[in-house]
Coordinates of C-alpha atoms in Angstrom, one line a residue:
M96 CA 17.2 -41.1 28.4
T97 CA 14.1 -39.1 29.3
R98 CA 11.3 -39.0 26.7
S99 CA 9.0 -36.0 26.4
T100 CA 5.4 -36.5 27.3
A101 CA 4.2 -33.5 25.3
K102 CA 1.6 -34.5 22.7
A103 CA 2.5 -33.5 19.1
P104 CA -0.3 -31.6 17.2
L105 CA -2.4 -33.8 15.0
A106 CA -2.4 -32.9 11.3
G107 CA -5.7 -33.0 9.4
T108 CA -8.0 -33.0 12.4
P109 CA -11.7 -32.3 11.6
S110 CA -11.5 -28.8 13.3
L111 CA -8.4 -27.9 11.2
L112 CA -10.0 -29.1 8.0
R113 CA -13.2 -27.2 8.8
A114 CA -11.1 -24.0 9.4
I115 CA -9.3 -24.5 6.1
N116 CA -12.5 -25.1 4.1
D117 CA -14.2 -22.1 5.8
R118 CA -11.4 -19.8 4.9
A119 CA -11.3 -21.0 1.3
A120 CA -15.0 -20.4 1.0
L121 CA -14.7 -16.9 2.4
E122 CA -11.8 -16.1 0.0
L123 CA -13.9 -17.3 -2.9
L124 CA -16.9 -15.2 -1.9
L125 CA -14.6 -12.1 -1.6
E126 CA -13.1 -12.7 -5.0
N127 CA -16.2 -13.8 -6.9
G128 CA -19.1 -12.2 -5.2
P129 CA -22.4 -14.0 -4.3
L130 CA -22.2 -17.7 -4.8
S131 CA -24.6 -20.6 -4.3
R132 CA -24.0 -23.7 -2.2
T133 CA -23.5 -25.7 -5.4
Q134 CA -21.0 -23.2 -6.8
I135 CA -19.0 -23.1 -3.5
G136 CA -19.0 -26.9 -3.5
T137 CA -17.7 -27.0 -7.1
L138 CA -15.0 -24.4 -6.5
T139 CA -13.8 -26.0 -3.3
G140 CA -14.3 -29.7 -4.2
L141 CA -16.6 -30.2 -1.3
S142 CA -19.8 -32.3 -1.3
K143 CA -23.2 -30.6 -1.1
P144 CA -23.8 -31.7 2.5
T145 CA -20.3 -30.4 3.5
A146 CA -20.9 -27.2 1.7
S147 CA -24.2 -26.8 3.4
Q148 CA -22.7 -27.3 6.8
L149 CA -19.9 -24.9 6.0
L150 CA -22.4 -22.1 5.0
A151 CA -24.5 -22.8 8.1
R152 CA -21.4 -22.3 10.3
L153 CA -20.4 -19.1 8.6
E154 CA -23.9 -17.7 8.7
A155 CA -24.2 -18.5 12.4
A156 CA -20.9 -16.8 13.0
G157 CA -22.1 -13.7 11.2
L158 CA -19.5 -14.0 8.4
V159 CA -21.9 -14.6 5.5
L160 CA -25.4 -13.5 4.6
P161 CA -28.0 -14.8 2.2
V162 CA -28.5 -12.3 -0.6
G163 CA -31.2 -13.5 -2.9
T164 CA -31.4 -16.4 -5.3
T165 CA -30.2 -17.4 -8.8
A166 CA -32.7 -16.9 -11.7
G167 CA -33.0 -18.0 -15.2
G168 CA -31.6 -21.5 -15.0
P169 CA -33.2 -24.9 -15.0
G170 CA -34.7 -26.2 -11.8
P171 CA -35.5 -24.3 -8.6
N172 CA -33.7 -21.1 -7.8
A173 CA -30.6 -21.5 -5.5
Q174 CA -29.9 -19.4 -2.5
L175 CA -26.9 -17.0 -2.9
Y176 CA -24.5 -16.0 -0.1
Q177 CA -22.0 -13.2 0.3
V178 CA -19.5 -12.2 2.9
N179 CA -21.2 -10.0 5.6
P180 CA -19.8 -6.5 5.2
A181 CA -20.5 -5.8 8.8
A182 CA -18.1 -8.6 9.9
G183 CA -15.4 -5.9 10.4
Y184 CA -14.4 -2.4 9.5
V185 CA -10.9 -0.9 8.8
A186 CA -9.3 2.5 8.2
G187 CA -6.4 3.5 6.1
L188 CA -4.5 6.9 6.4
D189 CA -2.3 8.7 4.0
V190 CA -0.3 11.3 6.0
T191 CA 1.8 14.1 4.4
N192 CA 3.1 17.4 5.7
S193 CA 0.0 19.1 4.2
H194 CA -2.9 16.8 5.0
V195 CA -4.2 13.6 6.6
R196 CA -6.5 11.6 4.3
V197 CA -8.6 8.9 6.0
A198 CA -10.7 6.2 4.3
V199 CA -13.0 3.6 6.0
A200 CA -13.9 0.3 4.4
D201 CA -15.9 -2.8 5.3
I202 CA -14.4 -6.3 5.4
T203 CA -15.3 -6.8 1.7
G204 CA -13.1 -3.9 0.7
S205 CA -15.9 -1.4 -0.1
T206 CA -15.0 2.1 0.8
L207 CA -17.7 3.7 3.0
A208 CA -16.3 7.1 3.6
E209 CA -13.3 9.4 3.1
H210 CA -12.3 12.4 5.2
V211 CA -9.4 14.9 4.6
V212 CA -8.0 17.2 7.3
P213 CA -5.3 19.8 6.5
T214 CA -2.3 19.6 8.8
K215 CA -1.0 23.2 8.4
G216 CA -0.4 24.8 11.8
W217 CA -0.5 21.5 13.8
A218 CA 1.8 21.6 16.8
A219 CA 3.8 18.4 17.4
A220 CA 2.0 17.7 20.7
E221 CA -1.3 17.8 18.8
T222 CA -0.5 15.0 16.4
V223 CA -2.1 12.1 18.3
P224 CA -5.4 13.8 19.2
R225 CA -5.8 15.5 15.8
V226 CA -5.2 12.2 13.9
A227 CA -7.7 10.5 16.2
A228 CA -10.2 13.2 15.5
A229 CA -9.7 12.8 11.7
V230 CA -10.3 9.1 12.0
A231 CA -13.4 9.7 14.2
G232 CA -14.7 12.1 11.5
A233 CA -14.4 9.3 8.8
V234 CA -16.0 6.8 11.1
R235 CA -19.0 9.1 11.6
A236 CA -19.2 9.8 7.9
A237 CA -19.3 6.0 7.4
G238 CA -22.2 5.7 9.8
L239 CA -20.3 3.4 12.2
A240 CA -20.1 3.4 16.0
E241 CA -17.2 5.2 17.6
D242 CA -15.5 1.8 18.5
G243 CA -16.4 0.2 15.2
L244 CA -12.9 -0.2 13.7
H245 CA -11.0 -3.5 13.8
T246 CA -7.7 -2.3 12.4
V247 CA -6.0 0.9 11.3
V248 CA -3.0 1.3 9.0
I249 CA -1.2 4.6 8.5
G250 CA 1.1 5.5 5.6
V251 CA 3.8 8.1 6.3
G252 CA 6.9 9.4 4.5
G253 CA 9.4 7.7 6.7
A254 CA 10.6 4.3 7.9
P255 CA 9.4 2.9 11.2
D256 CA 12.3 1.2 13.0
P257 CA 11.2 -2.5 13.5
V258 CA 13.0 -2.6 16.9
T259 CA 12.1 0.7 18.5
G260 CA 9.0 1.6 16.5
K261 CA 10.4 5.2 16.2
L262 CA 9.9 6.8 12.8
R263 CA 13.2 7.5 10.9
Y264 CA 13.9 9.7 7.9
A265 CA 10.9 11.9 8.5
S266 CA 12.0 15.3 9.9
H267 CA 9.3 16.8 7.6
L268 CA 6.6 15.4 9.9
P269 CA 6.8 17.0 13.3
G270 CA 5.1 15.0 16.1
W271 CA 5.6 11.7 14.4
H272 CA 8.9 10.8 16.0
A273 CA 7.8 10.0 19.5
P274 CA 8.6 6.6 20.9
R275 CA 5.6 4.2 21.1
L276 CA 3.6 6.5 18.8
A277 CA 1.6 3.6 17.4
E278 CA 0.5 2.7 20.9
G279 CA -0.5 6.2 21.6
L280 CA -2.5 6.4 18.4
A281 CA -4.1 3.1 19.1
A282 CA -5.3 4.2 22.5
A283 CA -6.7 7.4 21.1
I284 CA -8.4 5.8 18.1
G285 CA -9.6 2.7 19.9
A286 CA -8.2 0.1 17.5
P287 CA -4.8 -1.5 16.8
V288 CA -2.6 0.8 14.7
T289 CA 0.2 -0.1 12.3
I290 CA 2.5 2.7 10.9
E291 CA 4.0 1.8 7.5
N292 CA 6.2 3.6 4.9
D293 CA 4.0 5.3 2.4
V294 CA 5.9 4.1 -0.7
N295 CA 5.7 0.5 0.6
L296 CA 1.9 0.9 0.8
A297 CA 1.8 2.2 -2.8
A298 CA 3.6 -1.0 -3.8
V299 CA 1.0 -3.1 -1.9
A300 CA -1.7 -1.3 -3.8
E301 CA 0.0 -1.8 -7.2
Q302 CA 0.6 -5.5 -6.5
S303 CA -3.0 -6.0 -5.3
S304 CA -4.9 -4.2 -8.1
G305 CA -2.5 -2.1 -10.2
A306 CA 0.4 -2.3 -12.5
A307 CA 2.3 -5.0 -10.5
R308 CA -0.6 -7.4 -10.2
G309 CA 0.8 -10.9 -10.8
F310 CA 4.4 -9.9 -10.2
E311 CA 6.5 -11.4 -7.4
D312 CA 9.6 -9.3 -8.0
F313 CA 9.4 -5.6 -8.7
V314 CA 10.5 -2.2 -7.7
L315 CA 8.3 0.9 -7.4
L316 CA 10.0 4.2 -7.7
W317 CA 8.0 7.1 -6.2
A318 CA 8.9 10.6 -7.5
G319 CA 7.1 13.6 -6.0
E320 CA 8.0 16.2 -3.4
G321 CA 10.4 13.5 -2.2
I322 CA 11.9 10.3 -3.7
G323 CA 11.4 6.8 -2.4
A324 CA 11.3 3.2 -3.6
A325 CA 9.6 0.0 -2.5
I326 CA 11.3 -3.3 -3.2
V327 CA 9.3 -6.5 -3.4
I328 CA 11.2 -9.8 -3.6
A329 CA 9.4 -13.2 -3.9
G330 CA 6.1 -11.4 -3.3
R331 CA 7.2 -9.8 0.0
L332 CA 8.2 -6.3 0.8
H333 CA 11.9 -5.9 1.7
R334 CA 12.1 -3.4 4.5
G335 CA 15.8 -3.8 5.5
F336 CA 17.4 -4.2 9.0
T337 CA 16.4 -0.7 10.2
G338 CA 13.2 -0.4 8.1
G339 CA 15.0 2.0 5.7
A340 CA 15.2 -0.1 2.5
G341 CA 14.0 2.0 -0.4
E342 CA 15.1 5.4 1.1
V343 CA 16.8 6.1 -2.3
G344 CA 16.5 9.9 -1.9
Y345 CA 19.7 9.6 0.1
M346 CA 21.4 7.5 -2.6
P347 CA 24.6 9.1 -4.2
V348 CA 24.2 9.1 -8.0
P349 CA 26.1 10.5 -10.9
G350 CA 25.1 14.1 -11.7
A351 CA 24.3 15.0 -8.1
P352 CA 26.5 16.4 -5.4
V353 CA 27.5 13.9 -2.6
V354 CA 25.6 15.2 0.4
K355 CA 27.3 14.9 3.8
D356 CA 25.4 14.2 7.0
V357 CA 22.2 13.3 5.0
R358 CA 20.2 12.3 8.1
R359 CA 20.6 15.8 9.6
R360 CA 19.9 17.6 6.3
N361 CA 17.1 15.1 5.4
S362 CA 18.4 15.1 1.8
G363 CA 20.8 13.3 -0.4
G364 CA 22.1 12.7 -3.9
F365 CA 19.1 11.4 -5.8
Q366 CA 16.7 13.8 -4.1
E367 CA 18.9 16.7 -5.2
L368 CA 18.6 15.4 -8.8
V369 CA 14.9 14.6 -9.2
G370 CA 13.1 15.8 -6.1
A371 CA 10.4 18.4 -6.7
P372 CA 12.7 21.4 -6.2
A373 CA 15.1 20.0 -8.7
V374 CA 12.3 19.4 -11.2
R375 CA 11.1 22.9 -10.9
A376 CA 14.6 24.3 -11.3
L377 CA 15.2 22.2 -14.4
A378 CA 11.9 23.4 -15.9
K379 CA 12.9 27.0 -15.2
E380 CA 16.1 26.4 -17.1
H381 CA 14.1 25.4 -20.1
G382 CA 11.7 28.3 -19.8
L383 CA 8.9 26.2 -18.3
G384 CA 8.7 27.6 -14.8
A385 CA 5.6 26.6 -12.8
P386 CA 4.6 26.6 -9.1
T387 CA 4.8 22.8 -8.8
A388 CA 6.8 20.0 -10.3
E389 CA 3.7 18.4 -11.6
E390 CA 2.6 21.6 -13.3
S391 CA 6.1 21.9 -14.8
V392 CA 5.8 18.5 -16.3
A393 CA 2.3 19.2 -17.7
K394 CA 3.6 22.4 -19.2
A395 CA 6.5 20.6 -20.9
L396 CA 4.0 18.1 -22.5
A397 CA 2.3 21.0 -24.1
T398 CA 5.4 22.8 -25.3
P399 CA 7.3 21.4 -28.3
G400 CA 11.0 22.0 -28.4
A401 CA 11.8 23.2 -24.9
G402 CA 9.3 20.7 -23.4
D403 CA 10.9 17.8 -25.3
A404 CA 14.4 18.7 -24.0
F405 CA 13.2 19.1 -20.5
L406 CA 11.4 15.7 -20.5
A407 CA 14.4 14.0 -22.0
E408 CA 16.7 15.3 -19.3
L409 CA 14.2 14.5 -16.5
A410 CA 13.9 11.0 -17.8
A411 CA 17.6 10.6 -18.0
R412 CA 18.0 11.7 -14.4
L413 CA 15.3 9.3 -13.2
A414 CA 16.9 6.5 -15.2
V415 CA 20.3 7.1 -13.5
G416 CA 18.8 6.3 -10.1
L417 CA 16.8 3.4 -11.4
A418 CA 19.9 1.9 -13.0
V419 CA 21.6 1.8 -9.6
I420 CA 18.5 0.1 -8.1
V421 CA 18.2 -2.4 -10.9
A422 CA 21.8 -3.3 -10.8
V423 CA 21.4 -4.4 -7.2
V424 CA 17.9 -5.9 -7.2
D425 CA 17.4 -7.1 -10.8
P426 CA 13.6 -6.9 -10.7
R427 CA 11.3 -8.2 -13.3
L428 CA 9.3 -5.0 -13.3
V429 CA 9.7 -1.3 -12.5
V430 CA 6.7 0.8 -11.7
V431 CA 7.1 4.6 -11.7
S432 CA 4.5 6.4 -9.6
G433 CA 4.0 9.6 -7.7
G434 CA 3.2 13.1 -8.8
V435 CA 5.9 13.6 -11.4
P436 CA 5.6 10.3 -13.3
N437 CA 1.8 10.5 -13.2
A438 CA 1.9 14.0 -14.6
G439 CA 4.3 12.8 -17.4
G440 CA 2.1 9.9 -18.3
E441 CA 2.9 7.5 -21.1
R442 CA 5.4 9.9 -22.7
L443 CA 7.6 10.3 -19.7
R444 CA 7.4 6.6 -18.9
A445 CA 8.5 5.7 -22.4
L446 CA 11.5 8.1 -22.2
I447 CA 12.5 6.6 -18.8
A448 CA 12.3 3.0 -20.2
E449 CA 14.3 4.0 -23.3
E450 CA 17.0 5.6 -21.2
L451 CA 17.2 2.8 -18.6
A452 CA 17.6 0.3 -21.4
R453 CA 20.7 2.3 -22.6
I454 CA 22.5 2.5 -19.3
A455 CA 21.5 -0.7 -17.4
A456 CA 22.6 -4.2 -18.0
A457 CA 19.3 -5.6 -16.8
R458 CA 16.2 -4.4 -18.8
P459 CA 13.1 -4.8 -16.7
E460 CA 9.7 -3.8 -18.0
V461 CA 8.8 -0.2 -17.0
R462 CA 5.2 0.6 -16.3
G463 CA 3.3 3.6 -15.0
S464 CA 0.9 3.4 -12.1
A465 CA -2.4 1.8 -13.0
L466 CA -4.3 3.2 -10.0
T467 CA -6.6 6.1 -9.5
G468 CA -6.8 8.1 -6.3
S469 CA -4.2 7.9 -3.6
P470 CA -2.0 4.7 -4.0
V471 CA -0.9 5.1 -0.4
L472 CA -4.4 5.2 0.9
L473 CA -5.4 2.2 -1.2
G474 CA -2.4 0.3 0.1
A475 CA -3.1 1.2 3.7
L476 CA -6.7 -0.1 3.3
Q477 CA -5.4 -3.3 1.6
R478 CA -2.9 -3.9 4.4
A479 CA -5.6 -3.3 7.1
L480 CA -8.1 -5.6 5.3
T481 CA -5.5 -8.4 5.2
A482 CA -4.9 -8.1 8.9
A483 CA -8.6 -7.8 9.8
R484 CA -9.6 -10.8 7.6
E485 CA -6.9 -12.9 9.1
A486 CA -8.2 -12.2 12.6
V487 CA -11.9 -12.2 11.9
F488 CA -12.0 -15.2 9.6
S489 CA -9.8 -17.3 11.9
T490 CA -11.7 -16.8 15.2
H491 CA -15.3 -17.9 14.4

């Protein structure tokens, strides 16, 4: 019998322990703001000499900075440290068929600049250079060098295939279906690029700092111009075999026609029931016609009688689709987000929750979005920050 001569990795080596301690200290600084050596030692359980060595390593690597001293306590003032914002910069993008919104943040998560570019009139062949130009505009507004970004995450209304990388379910975004699109964008922008489903990124934002914070199992239903869902199980996004988990706009549901060849038509049952055109049509039936679905909902909130009937029917339609999702996933929480639920506020949320409790065996809590601004953009920044921190904090 031949025995292998390869050496097994040694657990608990000094270098590994240092790396673990350094990462723990950086996470504490990100979460709690400036801390002293003593505070870091207390929170990590490290001795004062070890905490001092740790801070010296991180400062030499450019990952932390001294930022003043404590005041008002007994004894001499203590030096405070914070994560160096310049340790890395990221960008997040929210892409729709009307605009590209870009935000740039430093490694601490502070947003430095936002930049919005309309996409009307873009030719498919112009997608890569125009997106790169939009990112460059945000980078300039943030006062950074052209090559200053570490990571870029882009949220789009489609599902990137995990095998081919090609964007599926997104015929409304010309120019975003080319093979190796992420590689082309990375070359044009000058930083690694990840393309992610926009509703998935909204769920990332809600889990990080919104309505789903502290929840390991939840579903986010997005209702706006289109319909989508994000499914989080055991704290992780479930994307599905082809990346299409959550494309519930194509889901056949009671009350909507069964649409054949949904991929070619880019529509389906649930979309036909609660997508923006259906919401506008329903509002018109109740004498509440308006240019957009969101305006229709706002008008209903201010119109007793007809508005009440409209909101009740809209809530019932949304609850039908949610009941199907809940029956399969059985989440602890449902978050309703997007233009229509946000316009309906607490009143529409309560109606959805009430109707869902009537027709579903499981009764998850139903919450509205707790975020301001674009959840997709916030989620893109959060995903980019996670990737950048993992790389930057692990290589010093």
